[in-house]
Coordinates of C-alpha atoms in Angstrom, one line a residue:
M1 CA -9.1 -7.5 -15.4
I2 CA -6.8 -5.8 -12.9
V3 CA -6.6 -2.2 -13.7
K4 CA -3.7 -1.2 -11.2
E5 CA -1.6 -3.9 -9.7
R6 CA -1.3 -4.4 -5.9
K7 CA 2.5 -3.8 -5.4
V8 CA 4.1 -3.5 -1.6
P9 CA 3.5 0.1 -0.7
L10 CA 5.6 3.1 -0.7
S11 CA 5.0 3.4 3.2
I12 CA 6.4 -0.2 3.7
L13 CA 9.7 0.4 1.8
K14 CA 10.5 3.6 3.3
L15 CA 10.1 1.9 7.0
R16 CA 12.2 -1.3 5.4
A17 CA 14.6 1.0 4.6
L18 CA 14.5 3.3 7.6
A19 CA 15.0 0.0 9.9
H20 CA 17.9 -0.7 7.4
R21 CA 19.8 2.5 7.8
L22 CA 19.4 2.9 11.7
P23 CA 21.4 1.5 14.4
Q24 CA 19.8 -1.3 16.1
S25 CA 20.3 0.3 19.5
H26 CA 18.4 3.4 18.2
P27 CA 15.7 4.5 20.8
K28 CA 13.4 5.0 17.9
I29 CA 13.9 1.2 16.6
P30 CA 11.0 -0.3 18.5
S31 CA 8.4 1.9 17.2
I32 CA 9.4 1.9 13.8
M33 CA 9.4 -1.9 14.0
N34 CA 6.3 -2.1 15.3
E35 CA 4.6 0.0 12.4
L36 CA 6.0 -2.0 9.9
K37 CA 4.8 -5.2 11.6
K38 CA 1.4 -3.6 11.2
R39 CA 1.9 -2.6 7.8
E40 CA 3.1 -5.6 6.9
A41 CA 0.2 -7.6 8.3
G42 CA -2.3 -5.5 6.5
F43 CA -0.7 -5.7 3.4
K44 CA -0.2 -9.6 3.5
G45 CA -4.1 -9.7 4.6
E46 CA -5.1 -7.5 1.4
S47 CA -2.8 -9.8 -0.9
A48 CA -5.1 -12.6 0.5
I49 CA -8.1 -11.9 -1.6
D50 CA -6.3 -11.8 -4.8
F51 CA -6.9 -15.7 -5.1
P52 CA -10.8 -15.6 -4.6
L53 CA -11.1 -12.4 -7.0
S54 CA -9.3 -14.5 -9.7
F55 CA -12.5 -16.5 -10.0
L56 CA -14.4 -13.4 -11.4
E57 CA -15.2 -13.1 -15.2
P58 CA -12.3 -10.7 -15.9
K59 CA -14.1 -8.9 -18.6
N60 CA -16.9 -8.3 -16.6
Y61 CA -15.0 -6.5 -13.5
F62 CA -12.0 -3.7 -13.6
I63 CA -10.2 -4.4 -10.5
F64 CA -8.2 -1.2 -8.9
H65 CA -6.0 -1.9 -5.8
D66 CA -4.7 0.3 -3.0
L67 CA -6.6 3.2 -4.9
R68 CA -6.2 6.8 -3.1
L69 CA -8.6 9.4 -4.7
Q70 CA -9.6 13.2 -3.5
D71 CA -12.3 14.3 -2.5
Q72 CA -12.6 18.0 -2.1
S73 CA -9.2 18.8 0.0
R74 CA -9.4 15.3 1.4
F75 CA -7.8 12.0 0.0
F76 CA -9.6 8.4 0.9
Q77 CA -7.3 5.0 0.3
M78 CA -9.5 2.3 -0.9
D79 CA -7.9 -1.4 -0.3
T80 CA -9.6 -2.4 -3.4
L81 CA -12.4 -1.1 -5.5
L82 CA -14.3 -3.3 -7.9
V83 CA -16.3 -1.4 -10.8
S84 CA -18.4 -3.0 -13.3
K85 CA -21.3 -1.8 -15.5
K86 CA -23.9 -2.4 -12.8
F87 CA -22.1 -1.2 -9.6
A88 CA -19.1 0.1 -7.7
L89 CA -17.6 -2.4 -4.8
I90 CA -15.5 -1.2 -2.2
I91 CA -13.3 -4.0 -0.4
E92 CA -11.7 -3.0 2.9
V93 CA -9.9 -6.0 4.3
K94 CA -8.7 -6.8 7.7
N95 CA -6.1 -9.1 9.0
I96 CA -6.9 -9.7 12.3
A97 CA -6.5 -13.2 14.2
G98 CA -8.2 -14.8 17.0
S99 CA -11.9 -13.8 18.0
I100 CA -13.6 -10.4 16.6
Y101 CA -16.8 -8.9 17.6
F102 CA -18.8 -5.9 16.1
D103 CA -20.3 -4.0 18.4
P104 CA -23.6 -2.0 17.2
H105 CA -23.9 -0.1 20.1
F106 CA -20.6 1.7 20.7
N107 CA -19.5 1.2 16.7
Q108 CA -16.3 -0.9 17.6
L109 CA -14.4 -3.8 16.5
I110 CA -13.3 -5.8 19.9
R111 CA -10.5 -8.5 19.3
K112 CA -10.1 -11.2 22.0
K113 CA -7.0 -13.2 21.7
E114 CA -5.1 -15.0 24.1
G115 CA -7.6 -13.4 26.7
K116 CA -6.7 -10.0 26.0
E117 CA -9.2 -7.3 24.5
T118 CA -8.3 -5.1 22.2
A119 CA -10.5 -2.2 20.6
F120 CA -10.4 -1.3 16.9
P121 CA -12.4 1.6 15.0
D122 CA -15.2 0.0 13.3
P123 CA -14.5 -0.7 9.7
I124 CA -18.1 -0.7 8.9
I125 CA -18.0 3.2 9.4
Q126 CA -14.8 3.4 7.3
V127 CA -16.5 1.9 4.5
S128 CA -19.5 3.7 4.9
R129 CA -17.7 7.1 4.8
Q130 CA -15.9 5.7 1.6
E131 CA -19.2 5.2 -0.1
S132 CA -19.9 8.6 0.4
Q133 CA -16.5 9.9 -0.8
L134 CA -16.8 7.6 -3.7
K135 CA -20.2 8.9 -4.8
N136 CA -19.2 12.6 -4.4
W137 CA -16.0 11.8 -6.7
F138 CA -18.3 10.4 -9.0
L139 CA -20.7 13.2 -9.5
K140 CA -17.9 15.7 -9.4
N141 CA -16.1 14.0 -12.6
G142 CA -19.5 14.1 -14.3
F143 CA -20.6 10.5 -14.0
S144 CA -23.9 9.4 -13.3
A145 CA -24.7 8.0 -9.8
L146 CA -23.5 4.4 -10.0
P147 CA -24.5 2.0 -6.7
I148 CA -21.8 2.2 -4.6
L149 CA -21.6 -1.1 -2.2
S150 CA -19.0 -2.0 0.4
L151 CA -17.8 -4.9 2.2
V152 CA -15.3 -5.9 5.0
V153 CA -13.2 -8.9 4.3
I154 CA -11.8 -11.0 6.9
S155 CA -8.6 -12.6 5.3
N156 CA -8.0 -14.9 8.3
P157 CA -10.2 -18.0 7.6
Q158 CA -9.4 -19.0 11.1
T159 CA -11.0 -15.6 12.8
I160 CA -14.3 -15.9 14.4
I161 CA -16.7 -13.3 13.7
R162 CA -19.5 -12.5 16.2
T163 CA -21.9 -9.9 17.3
S164 CA -25.2 -9.0 19.2
P165 CA -28.3 -11.1 18.6
E166 CA -30.0 -8.0 17.0
N167 CA -27.3 -7.4 14.4
R168 CA -28.6 -9.7 12.0
K169 CA -27.7 -8.2 8.8
L170 CA -23.9 -8.1 9.7
H171 CA -23.3 -11.2 7.5
Y172 CA -24.3 -9.2 4.4
K173 CA -21.5 -6.5 5.1
V174 CA -18.6 -8.7 7.0
I175 CA -17.2 -11.8 5.5
H176 CA -14.6 -14.1 5.4
R177 CA -12.4 -13.9 2.1
D178 CA -13.5 -17.3 0.7
M179 CA -17.2 -15.9 0.4
L180 CA -16.1 -12.8 -1.6
P181 CA -17.2 -14.1 -5.1
S182 CA -20.1 -15.8 -4.2
N183 CA -20.8 -12.2 -2.5
I184 CA -20.2 -10.3 -5.8
N185 CA -22.2 -12.7 -7.8
R186 CA -25.2 -12.0 -5.2
I187 CA -24.8 -8.4 -5.8
E188 CA -24.3 -8.5 -9.4
Q189 CA -28.0 -10.4 -9.6
S190 CA -29.6 -8.0 -7.2
I191 CA -28.9 -5.0 -9.6
K192 CA -31.1 -5.4 -12.9
N193 CA -29.9 -2.9 -15.1
P194 CA -26.4 -1.5 -15.6
T195 CA -25.5 2.3 -15.4
F196 CA -23.2 2.5 -17.9
C197 CA -22.9 1.0 -21.3
E198 CA -19.1 0.1 -22.5
K199 CA -18.5 3.0 -23.6
E200 CA -19.0 5.1 -20.4
L201 CA -17.4 2.3 -18.6
K202 CA -13.8 2.4 -20.2
K203 CA -14.2 5.9 -19.9
I204 CA -14.5 6.0 -15.9
I205 CA -12.0 3.7 -15.7
R206 CA -9.5 5.6 -17.8
V207 CA -10.7 8.8 -15.6
I208 CA -10.3 6.8 -12.2
N209 CA -6.8 5.4 -13.2
R210 CA -5.4 8.7 -14.2
N211 CA -6.4 10.5 -10.7
H212 CA -5.1 7.9 -8.2
I213 CA -2.2 9.9 -6.4
E214 CA 0.2 7.5 -4.5
A215 CA 0.4 8.6 -0.7
D216 CA 4.1 10.3 0.1
F217 CA 5.6 11.3 3.1
S218 CA 8.8 11.8 4.5
V219 CA 9.5 8.8 6.8
L220 CA 12.8 11.1 8.5
E221 CA 10.5 13.6 9.6
R222 CA 7.5 11.7 10.7
Y223 CA 10.0 10.0 13.2
T224 CA 11.7 13.5 14.0
L225 CA 15.2 11.8 12.8
K226 CA 18.0 13.6 10.7
P227 CA 20.1 12.4 7.8
E228 CA 23.1 12.3 9.9
E229 CA 21.5 9.5 12.6
L230 CA 21.3 6.9 9.1
I231 CA 24.0 4.2 8.6
K232 CA 26.1 5.2 5.5
G233 CA 27.2 3.2 2.8
V234 CA 26.1 -0.1 1.0
I235 CA 25.0 -2.6 4.0
C236 CA 25.6 -6.2 3.0
E237 CA 21.9 -7.9 3.2
N238 CA 23.2 -11.3 4.3
C239 CA 25.7 -10.2 7.4
K240 CA 24.8 -6.4 7.8
E241 CA 28.3 -5.3 7.5
S242 CA 28.5 -1.8 6.5
P243 CA 30.3 -0.6 4.4
L244 CA 30.7 -2.8 1.2
L245 CA 33.3 -2.4 -1.0
R246 CA 33.2 -1.5 -4.8
R247 CA 34.9 -3.9 -7.1
H248 CA 34.4 -4.7 -10.7
G249 CA 31.2 -2.7 -11.1
T250 CA 29.1 -4.2 -8.2
W251 CA 28.9 -3.7 -4.3
F252 CA 31.0 -6.4 -2.3
C253 CA 30.9 -7.7 1.3
D254 CA 34.6 -8.1 2.4
N255 CA 33.3 -9.6 5.8
C256 CA 31.1 -12.3 4.1
Q257 CA 32.2 -12.2 0.4
L258 CA 28.9 -11.7 -0.4
L259 CA 28.0 -9.7 -4.2
S260 CA 25.2 -7.0 -3.9
K261 CA 24.0 -4.7 -6.7
D262 CA 21.2 -2.7 -5.0
A263 CA 21.5 0.9 -3.3
Q264 CA 18.0 2.3 -3.4
D265 CA 17.8 3.3 0.2
Y266 CA 18.7 7.1 -0.5
F267 CA 15.7 6.9 -2.7
F268 CA 13.2 5.9 0.0
L269 CA 14.9 7.7 2.8
I270 CA 16.3 11.2 1.8
G271 CA 14.7 12.2 -1.8
S272 CA 14.2 11.5 -5.3
T273 CA 16.9 13.4 -6.8
I274 CA 20.8 12.9 -6.3
T275 CA 23.8 14.2 -6.9
N276 CA 27.6 13.1 -7.5
R277 CA 28.5 14.6 -4.0
Q278 CA 25.7 13.0 -2.6
L279 CA 26.0 10.0 -3.6
R280 CA 29.6 9.9 -2.5
E281 CA 28.7 11.0 0.9
F282 CA 25.6 8.5 1.2
L283 CA 27.4 5.2 -0.2
L284 CA 31.1 6.4 1.2
V285 CA 32.4 6.2 -2.2
S286 CA 35.5 8.2 -2.2
S287 CA 36.2 8.7 -5.9
S288 CA 34.2 11.5 -7.8
A289 CA 34.6 9.0 -11.3
S290 CA 34.0 6.1 -9.6
A291 CA 30.3 8.0 -8.2
T292 CA 29.7 8.9 -11.7
R293 CA 30.0 5.7 -13.3
I294 CA 27.4 4.4 -10.8
L295 CA 25.0 7.0 -11.6
Q296 CA 25.6 6.3 -15.2
S297 CA 25.1 2.7 -14.8
L298 CA 21.3 3.4 -13.3
N299 CA 20.4 4.9 -16.5
L300 CA 18.9 8.0 -14.8
T301 CA 17.7 11.0 -16.6
S302 CA 19.4 14.0 -15.2
R303 CA 19.5 18.0 -15.7
G304 CA 22.8 20.4 -15.6
A305 CA 26.1 19.4 -16.4
N306 CA 29.5 18.7 -14.5
K307 CA 29.4 19.5 -10.8
G308 CA 25.6 21.0 -11.2
R309 CA 24.2 17.7 -12.6
V310 CA 21.3 16.3 -10.9
Y311 CA 20.2 13.1 -11.4
S312 CA 16.5 11.6 -10.8
L313 CA 16.2 8.8 -9.3
S314 CA 13.1 6.4 -9.4
F315 CA 11.8 2.7 -8.4
N316 CA 9.5 0.1 -8.9
E317 CA 9.1 -2.9 -7.0

């Protein structure tokens, strides 16, 4: 069963909001769009394994997507973690098109596409490090030494995988996505005795879920941007006109006549709390009473009173 659902990462949501709120002529737009494109491709690749995983028996496996745990002072993030009574399996997904070559001598992944070669860090080293960190995490939390394994899954079925002749065991570690169920069954059959009983397994699932810490960062600080550089107002998703007008409790684009109800960019770009004044400045609302009605319509929790009232923002994709 899926314990932690896959959802659009906060990093992508923040980058989308930033690209949405910066003038297209801004000098940092190319690097922002390049980063957004890479992260969206990665998320698309990770999502591609959902179908193969659906063939597993739900009661035997507990699945965590985009899981981030703390190992001492460091954090480690896994695309997917599968836990059963017998073993834990780390799944690292790579969405790489073209032909890829695993170089065992220099420990790098080389992609060849359209006649151009590009080197990437070796994902096998990455998952080996994650195995060690997850083992330490289990021991630190008082659990038995559960066998921990890993697979690198190539999500694009048209990608050609190559390596040197002496690297004969690569196919046990690197697979195409459609081979995922059969490889999990192979691992299941190779381990005879379970490490955990049903009660212990349920406890470890609860502890893993409780200890997930989502990665968060200020996207403005990452790109050394100031709030003053952002486009203010509610932007029409259809024609990108700004600002929208507030009519009859919703946002209305006078340019293309399209209505919009969402104004969530503030949460992703500025912060998780907002005041009446901050909302008016960001959405270009002139009336304090109108801003209050907008905030109240969102059913937000708040603290303080009158001009000192601060609202807590939240958003679930």
